């Protein structure tokens, strides 16, 4: 099944609520970027004790951890209601720490766990842990953590390479995804499409979402 997943980069809890209200009328899931100002340069909302993500009955929530302490932050997001946790491979020291994080998130209630990779991270970096991943998210922009960056055309070949190496894995793409490239990415093997600025910059995000789904569903 192919998914179009709206992406938000909430600066605060109130900002998160606004983003949820925008997409809940047309989307089935939401991708939250979580950035600690260390792993990537900007800083976003991170859950505090007792906070729960609003609208959990209406949307499946996945969180993309761009943080230097993924185990701790991922656990906080699961407690706040996230169903999918995606952390950057580059934030982990080794396979043992990845496995420990995956175990902790699943025990806390996460439905899926996976890894994200920056553009210059080789497929070999996930070869040993691929069977434990529910998905792999490939970044399609050079600078992570903010919306609006330019899509890198080399991402299409990269998706194709990962799909050939790991055909059993769900491959997601994130960064610069739009009507201009989503069909190529789908043909290359991606089945989840995290879409940020193409939706947030539109005066009619529901129409854009529908059009993107029509494009990938036809592949």
PDB file of C-alpha atoms in Angstrom:
ATOM      1  CA  UNK A   1       0.000   0.000   0.000  1.00  0.00           C
ATOM      2  CA  UNK A   2       1.266   3.442  -0.914  1.00  0.00           C
ATOM      3  CA  UNK A   3       1.016   6.269   1.611  1.00  0.00           C
ATOM      4  CA  UNK A   4       1.187  10.026   1.299  1.00  0.00           C
ATOM      5  CA  UNK A   5       2.172  11.297   4.748  1.00  0.00           C
ATOM      6  CA  UNK A   6       1.958  15.032   5.459  1.00  0.00           C
ATOM      7  CA  UNK A   7       4.981  16.338   7.342  1.00  0.00           C
ATOM      8  CA  UNK A   8       5.052  19.063   9.955  1.00  0.00           C
ATOM      9  CA  UNK A   9       7.958  20.661  11.834  1.00  0.00           C
ATOM     10  CA  UNK A  10       6.260  21.979  14.990  1.00  0.00           C
ATOM     11  CA  UNK A  11       8.077  24.671  16.945  1.00  0.00           C
ATOM     12  CA  UNK A  12       5.789  24.214  19.967  1.00  0.00           C
ATOM     13  CA  UNK A  13       2.929  22.108  21.294  1.00  0.00           C
ATOM     14  CA  UNK A  14       0.463  24.725  20.060  1.00  0.00           C
ATOM     15  CA  UNK A  15       2.112  24.614  16.637  1.00  0.00           C
ATOM     16  CA  UNK A  16       1.677  20.838  16.633  1.00  0.00           C
ATOM     17  CA  UNK A  17      -2.051  21.211  17.298  1.00  0.00           C
ATOM     18  CA  UNK A  18      -2.393  23.666  14.410  1.00  0.00           C
ATOM     19  CA  UNK A  19      -0.618  21.279  12.026  1.00  0.00           C
ATOM     20  CA  UNK A  20      -2.805  18.384  13.113  1.00  0.00           C
ATOM     21  CA  UNK A  21      -5.964  20.381  12.521  1.00  0.00           C
ATOM     22  CA  UNK A  22      -4.854  21.212   8.986  1.00  0.00           C
ATOM     23  CA  UNK A  23      -4.301  17.619   7.860  1.00  0.00           C
ATOM     24  CA  UNK A  24      -6.823  15.601   9.836  1.00  0.00           C
ATOM     25  CA  UNK A  25      -9.598  16.450   7.400  1.00  0.00           C
ATOM     26  CA  UNK A  26      -7.964  14.649   4.481  1.00  0.00           C
ATOM     27  CA  UNK A  27      -4.987  12.542   5.660  1.00  0.00           C
ATOM     28  CA  UNK A  28      -4.799   9.229   7.481  1.00  0.00           C
ATOM     29  CA  UNK A  29      -1.373   9.742   9.025  1.00  0.00           C
ATOM     30  CA  UNK A  30       1.063  12.481  10.032  1.00  0.00           C
ATOM     31  CA  UNK A  31       4.861  12.655  10.035  1.00  0.00           C
ATOM     32  CA  UNK A  32       6.322  14.812  12.832  1.00  0.00           C
ATOM     33  CA  UNK A  33       9.900  16.028  12.515  1.00  0.00           C
ATOM     34  CA  UNK A  34      11.680  16.096  15.878  1.00  0.00           C
ATOM     35  CA  UNK A  35      14.938  18.049  15.973  1.00  0.00           C
ATOM     36  CA  UNK A  36      17.112  18.754  19.013  1.00  0.00           C
ATOM     37  CA  UNK A  37      19.335  21.527  17.657  1.00  0.00           C
ATOM     38  CA  UNK A  38      22.356  19.217  17.824  1.00  0.00           C
ATOM     39  CA  UNK A  39      21.911  16.479  15.255  1.00  0.00           C
ATOM     40  CA  UNK A  40      20.373  19.078  12.943  1.00  0.00           C
ATOM     41  CA  UNK A  41      20.615  22.852  13.389  1.00  0.00           C
ATOM     42  CA  UNK A  42      17.039  23.871  14.221  1.00  0.00           C
ATOM     43  CA  UNK A  43      14.976  23.040  17.311  1.00  0.00           C
ATOM     44  CA  UNK A  44      11.413  21.704  17.370  1.00  0.00           C
ATOM     45  CA  UNK A  45       8.839  20.664  19.934  1.00  0.00           C
ATOM     46  CA  UNK A  46       9.824  17.557  21.896  1.00  0.00           C
ATOM     47  CA  UNK A  47       7.340  15.890  24.292  1.00  0.00           C
ATOM     48  CA  UNK A  48       7.447  16.836  27.933  1.00  0.00           C
ATOM     49  CA  UNK A  49       6.273  14.553  30.728  1.00  0.00           C
ATOM     50  CA  UNK A  50       2.528  14.036  30.557  1.00  0.00           C
ATOM     51  CA  UNK A  51       2.013  15.597  27.130  1.00  0.00           C
ATOM     52  CA  UNK A  52      -0.099  13.653  24.644  1.00  0.00           C
ATOM     53  CA  UNK A  53      -0.291  14.309  20.921  1.00  0.00           C
ATOM     54  CA  UNK A  54      -3.829  15.558  20.155  1.00  0.00           C
ATOM     55  CA  UNK A  55      -6.042  13.847  17.599  1.00  0.00           C
ATOM     56  CA  UNK A  56      -4.671  10.339  18.064  1.00  0.00           C
ATOM     57  CA  UNK A  57      -8.013   8.758  17.221  1.00  0.00           C
ATOM     58  CA  UNK A  58      -8.030  10.444  13.817  1.00  0.00           C
ATOM     59  CA  UNK A  59      -4.437  10.016  12.644  1.00  0.00           C
ATOM     60  CA  UNK A  60      -1.608   7.526  12.790  1.00  0.00           C
ATOM     61  CA  UNK A  61       1.419   9.416  14.099  1.00  0.00           C
ATOM     62  CA  UNK A  62       4.966   8.715  13.022  1.00  0.00           C
ATOM     63  CA  UNK A  63       7.947  10.652  14.343  1.00  0.00           C
ATOM     64  CA  UNK A  64      11.220  11.263  12.517  1.00  0.00           C
ATOM     65  CA  UNK A  65      13.965  11.667  15.111  1.00  0.00           C
ATOM     66  CA  UNK A  66      16.740  14.030  14.062  1.00  0.00           C
ATOM     67  CA  UNK A  67      18.259  13.969  17.520  1.00  0.00           C
ATOM     68  CA  UNK A  68      21.514  12.937  19.162  1.00  0.00           C
ATOM     69  CA  UNK A  69      19.755  10.825  21.851  1.00  0.00           C
ATOM     70  CA  UNK A  70      17.202   8.810  19.869  1.00  0.00           C
ATOM     71  CA  UNK A  71      16.471   6.185  22.531  1.00  0.00           C
ATOM     72  CA  UNK A  72      15.297   8.725  25.095  1.00  0.00           C
ATOM     73  CA  UNK A  73      13.431  11.014  22.706  1.00  0.00           C
ATOM     74  CA  UNK A  74      11.820   8.125  20.848  1.00  0.00           C
ATOM     75  CA  UNK A  75      10.533   6.675  24.109  1.00  0.00           C
ATOM     76  CA  UNK A  76       9.025  10.040  25.022  1.00  0.00           C
ATOM     77  CA  UNK A  77       7.222  10.196  21.681  1.00  0.00           C
ATOM     78  CA  UNK A  78       5.787   6.694  22.100  1.00  0.00           C
ATOM     79  CA  UNK A  79       4.447   7.710  25.520  1.00  0.00           C
ATOM     80  CA  UNK A  80       2.959  10.783  23.851  1.00  0.00           C
ATOM     81  CA  UNK A  81       1.132   8.601  21.321  1.00  0.00           C
ATOM     82  CA  UNK A  82       3.420   8.007  18.326  1.00  0.00           C
ATOM     83  CA  UNK A  83       2.859   4.662  16.586  1.00  0.00           C
ATOM     84  CA  UNK A  84       5.908   4.705  14.325  1.00  0.00           C
ATOM     85  CA  UNK A  85       9.401   5.748  15.390  1.00  0.00           C
ATOM     86  CA  UNK A  86      12.068   6.483  12.794  1.00  0.00           C
ATOM     87  CA  UNK A  87      15.579   7.371  13.960  1.00  0.00           C
ATOM     88  CA  UNK A  88      18.687   8.290  12.028  1.00  0.00           C
ATOM     89  CA  UNK A  89      21.258   5.560  11.569  1.00  0.00           C
ATOM     90  CA  UNK A  90      23.968   8.188  11.936  1.00  0.00           C
ATOM     91  CA  UNK A  91      22.857   8.932  15.529  1.00  0.00           C
ATOM     92  CA  UNK A  92      23.711   5.415  16.735  1.00  0.00           C
ATOM     93  CA  UNK A  93      27.151   4.120  17.682  1.00  0.00           C
ATOM     94  CA  UNK A  94      26.557   0.520  16.587  1.00  0.00           C
ATOM     95  CA  UNK A  95      24.018  -2.208  15.885  1.00  0.00           C
ATOM     96  CA  UNK A  96      23.627  -3.054  19.572  1.00  0.00           C
ATOM     97  CA  UNK A  97      22.397   0.437  20.422  1.00  0.00           C
ATOM     98  CA  UNK A  98      19.954   0.323  17.508  1.00  0.00           C
ATOM     99  CA  UNK A  99      18.577  -3.019  18.684  1.00  0.00           C
ATOM    100  CA  UNK A 100      18.235  -1.711  22.236  1.00  0.00           C
ATOM    101  CA  UNK A 101      16.300   1.317  21.021  1.00  0.00           C
ATOM    102  CA  UNK A 102      14.036  -0.793  18.806  1.00  0.00           C
ATOM    103  CA  UNK A 103      13.293  -3.130  21.717  1.00  0.00           C
ATOM    104  CA  UNK A 104      12.512  -0.246  24.071  1.00  0.00           C
ATOM    105  CA  UNK A 105      10.167   1.459  21.605  1.00  0.00           C
ATOM    106  CA  UNK A 106       8.314  -1.743  20.768  1.00  0.00           C
ATOM    107  CA  UNK A 107       7.940  -2.596  24.465  1.00  0.00           C
ATOM    108  CA  UNK A 108       6.581   0.911  25.073  1.00  0.00           C
ATOM    109  CA  UNK A 109       3.899   0.347  22.439  1.00  0.00           C
ATOM    110  CA  UNK A 110       5.319   1.426  19.072  1.00  0.00           C
ATOM    111  CA  UNK A 111       3.769  -0.435  16.151  1.00  0.00           C
ATOM    112  CA  UNK A 112       6.728   0.122  13.822  1.00  0.00           C
ATOM    113  CA  UNK A 113      10.372   1.090  14.145  1.00  0.00           C
ATOM    114  CA  UNK A 114      12.788   2.051  11.415  1.00  0.00           C
ATOM    115  CA  UNK A 115      15.855   3.963  10.375  1.00  0.00           C
ATOM    116  CA  UNK A 116      16.395   7.107   8.326  1.00  0.00           C
ATOM    117  CA  UNK A 117      19.537   7.740   6.308  1.00  0.00           C
ATOM    118  CA  UNK A 118      21.157  10.941   5.165  1.00  0.00           C
ATOM    119  CA  UNK A 119      22.000  11.136   1.486  1.00  0.00           C
ATOM    120  CA  UNK A 120      25.672  10.259   1.933  1.00  0.00           C
ATOM    121  CA  UNK A 121      25.070   7.191   4.128  1.00  0.00           C
ATOM    122  CA  UNK A 122      25.755   3.957   2.259  1.00  0.00           C
ATOM    123  CA  UNK A 123      23.344   0.991   2.152  1.00  0.00           C
ATOM    124  CA  UNK A 124      25.927  -1.110   3.986  1.00  0.00           C
ATOM    125  CA  UNK A 125      25.244   0.967   7.094  1.00  0.00           C
ATOM    126  CA  UNK A 126      21.898  -0.804   7.560  1.00  0.00           C
ATOM    127  CA  UNK A 127      22.642  -4.223   6.075  1.00  0.00           C
ATOM    128  CA  UNK A 128      23.080  -5.935   9.467  1.00  0.00           C
ATOM    129  CA  UNK A 129      19.930  -4.461  10.973  1.00  0.00           C
ATOM    130  CA  UNK A 130      17.649  -4.394   7.935  1.00  0.00           C
ATOM    131  CA  UNK A 131      15.647  -7.432   9.012  1.00  0.00           C
ATOM    132  CA  UNK A 132      14.669  -5.632  12.227  1.00  0.00           C
ATOM    133  CA  UNK A 133      13.481  -2.506  10.435  1.00  0.00           C
ATOM    134  CA  UNK A 134       9.848  -2.074   9.509  1.00  0.00           C
ATOM    135  CA  UNK A 135      10.905   0.673   7.113  1.00  0.00           C
ATOM    136  CA  UNK A 136      13.856   2.647   5.816  1.00  0.00           C
ATOM    137  CA  UNK A 137      13.473   6.383   5.205  1.00  0.00           C
ATOM    138  CA  UNK A 138      15.792   7.866   2.601  1.00  0.00           C
ATOM    139  CA  UNK A 139      16.406  11.589   2.752  1.00  0.00           C
ATOM    140  CA  UNK A 140      16.154  13.316  -0.620  1.00  0.00           C
ATOM    141  CA  UNK A 141      17.661  16.633   0.493  1.00  0.00           C
ATOM    142  CA  UNK A 142      21.191  17.524   1.522  1.00  0.00           C
ATOM    143  CA  UNK A 143      20.288  19.603   4.594  1.00  0.00           C
ATOM    144  CA  UNK A 144      17.865  17.923   6.984  1.00  0.00           C
ATOM    145  CA  UNK A 145      15.602  19.387   9.650  1.00  0.00           C
ATOM    146  CA  UNK A 146      13.767  22.133   7.764  1.00  0.00           C
ATOM    147  CA  UNK A 147      11.157  22.217   5.036  1.00  0.00           C
ATOM    148  CA  UNK A 148      11.685  23.800   1.653  1.00  0.00           C
ATOM    149  CA  UNK A 149      15.090  22.357   0.738  1.00  0.00           C
ATOM    150  CA  UNK A 150      15.757  21.430  -2.891  1.00  0.00           C
ATOM    151  CA  UNK A 151      15.048  17.856  -3.972  1.00  0.00           C
ATOM    152  CA  UNK A 152      18.200  16.047  -5.079  1.00  0.00           C
ATOM    153  CA  UNK A 153      17.566  14.232  -8.361  1.00  0.00           C
ATOM    154  CA  UNK A 154      20.121  11.530  -7.483  1.00  0.00           C
ATOM    155  CA  UNK A 155      17.607  10.320  -4.880  1.00  0.00           C
ATOM    156  CA  UNK A 156      15.671   8.367  -7.500  1.00  0.00           C
ATOM    157  CA  UNK A 157      18.637   6.124  -8.303  1.00  0.00           C
ATOM    158  CA  UNK A 158      19.342   5.791  -4.588  1.00  0.00           C
ATOM    159  CA  UNK A 159      15.802   4.567  -3.918  1.00  0.00           C
ATOM    160  CA  UNK A 160      16.131   2.065  -6.758  1.00  0.00           C
ATOM    161  CA  UNK A 161      19.423   0.787  -5.332  1.00  0.00           C
ATOM    162  CA  UNK A 162      17.982   0.315  -1.834  1.00  0.00           C
ATOM    163  CA  UNK A 163      14.874  -1.373  -3.202  1.00  0.00           C
ATOM    164  CA  UNK A 164      16.999  -3.846  -5.142  1.00  0.00           C
ATOM    165  CA  UNK A 165      19.215  -4.557  -2.125  1.00  0.00           C
ATOM    166  CA  UNK A 166      16.384  -4.828   0.405  1.00  0.00           C
ATOM    167  CA  UNK A 167      13.255  -5.817  -1.562  1.00  0.00           C
ATOM    168  CA  UNK A 168      11.398  -6.868   1.591  1.00  0.00           C
ATOM    169  CA  UNK A 169      11.666  -3.426   3.181  1.00  0.00           C
ATOM    170  CA  UNK A 170       9.149  -0.620   3.038  1.00  0.00           C
ATOM    171  CA  UNK A 171      11.025   2.376   1.639  1.00  0.00           C
ATOM    172  CA  UNK A 172       9.950   5.886   2.538  1.00  0.00           C
ATOM    173  CA  UNK A 173      11.253   9.090   0.992  1.00  0.00           C
ATOM    174  CA  UNK A 174      11.472  12.436   2.748  1.00  0.00           C
ATOM    175  CA  UNK A 175      12.475  15.895   1.564  1.00  0.00           C
ATOM    176  CA  UNK A 176      11.381  17.813  -1.505  1.00  0.00           C
ATOM    177  CA  UNK A 177       8.766  15.244  -2.527  1.00  0.00           C
ATOM    178  CA  UNK A 178       6.225  16.779  -4.918  1.00  0.00           C
ATOM    179  CA  UNK A 179       4.166  16.186  -8.050  1.00  0.00           C
ATOM    180  CA  UNK A 180       7.343  16.760 -10.068  1.00  0.00           C
ATOM    181  CA  UNK A 181       9.159  13.684  -8.732  1.00  0.00           C
ATOM    182  CA  UNK A 182       6.732  11.407  -6.890  1.00  0.00           C
ATOM    183  CA  UNK A 183       6.029   9.151  -9.868  1.00  0.00           C
ATOM    184  CA  UNK A 184       9.739   8.536 -10.469  1.00  0.00           C
ATOM    185  CA  UNK A 185      10.225   7.754  -6.789  1.00  0.00           C
ATOM    186  CA  UNK A 186       7.316   5.306  -6.852  1.00  0.00           C
ATOM    187  CA  UNK A 187       8.664   3.558  -9.942  1.00  0.00           C
ATOM    188  CA  UNK A 188      12.043   3.290  -8.199  1.00  0.00           C
ATOM    189  CA  UNK A 189      10.511   1.418  -5.272  1.00  0.00           C
ATOM    190  CA  UNK A 190       9.312   3.933  -2.689  1.00  0.00           C
ATOM    191  CA  UNK A 191       5.890   3.302  -1.159  1.00  0.00           C
ATOM    192  CA  UNK A 192       5.746   5.956   1.571  1.00  0.00           C
ATOM    193  CA  UNK A 193       6.064   9.606   0.659  1.00  0.00           C
ATOM    194  CA  UNK A 194       6.608  12.185   3.394  1.00  0.00           C
ATOM    195  CA  UNK A 195       5.423  15.496   1.959  1.00  0.00           C
ATOM    196  CA  UNK A 196       6.103  18.821   3.605  1.00  0.00           C
ATOM    197  CA  UNK A 197       6.330  22.089   1.703  1.00  0.00           C
ATOM    198  CA  UNK A 198       4.327  20.845  -1.308  1.00  0.00           C
ATOM    199  CA  UNK A 199       1.355  20.687   1.079  1.00  0.00           C
ATOM    200  CA  UNK A 200       2.129  23.446   3.576  1.00  0.00           C
ATOM    201  CA  UNK A 201       2.784  26.033   0.875  1.00  0.00           C
ATOM    202  CA  UNK A 202      -0.441  25.246  -0.987  1.00  0.00           C
ATOM    203  CA  UNK A 203      -3.676  27.191  -0.597  1.00  0.00           C
ATOM    204  CA  UNK A 204      -5.510  23.863  -0.970  1.00  0.00           C
ATOM    205  CA  UNK A 205      -3.425  21.113   0.664  1.00  0.00           C
ATOM    206  CA  UNK A 206      -6.310  18.639   0.485  1.00  0.00           C
ATOM    207  CA  UNK A 207      -6.373  18.921  -3.310  1.00  0.00           C
ATOM    208  CA  UNK A 208      -2.594  18.484  -3.522  1.00  0.00           C
ATOM    209  CA  UNK A 209      -2.777  15.443  -1.245  1.00  0.00           C
ATOM    210  CA  UNK A 210      -5.476  13.906  -3.442  1.00  0.00           C
ATOM    211  CA  UNK A 211      -3.469  14.581  -6.601  1.00  0.00           C
ATOM    212  CA  UNK A 212      -0.315  13.022  -5.144  1.00  0.00           C
ATOM    213  CA  UNK A 213      -2.270   9.915  -4.187  1.00  0.00           C
ATOM    214  CA  UNK A 214      -3.727   9.682  -7.683  1.00  0.00           C
ATOM    215  CA  UNK A 215      -0.237   9.850  -9.171  1.00  0.00           C
ATOM    216  CA  UNK A 216       1.313   7.120  -7.016  1.00  0.00           C
ATOM    217  CA  UNK A 217      -1.745   4.887  -7.040  1.00  0.00           C
ATOM    218  CA  UNK A 218      -1.489   4.790 -10.831  1.00  0.00           C
ATOM    219  CA  UNK A 219       2.071   3.444 -10.702  1.00  0.00           C
TER     220      UNK A 219
END
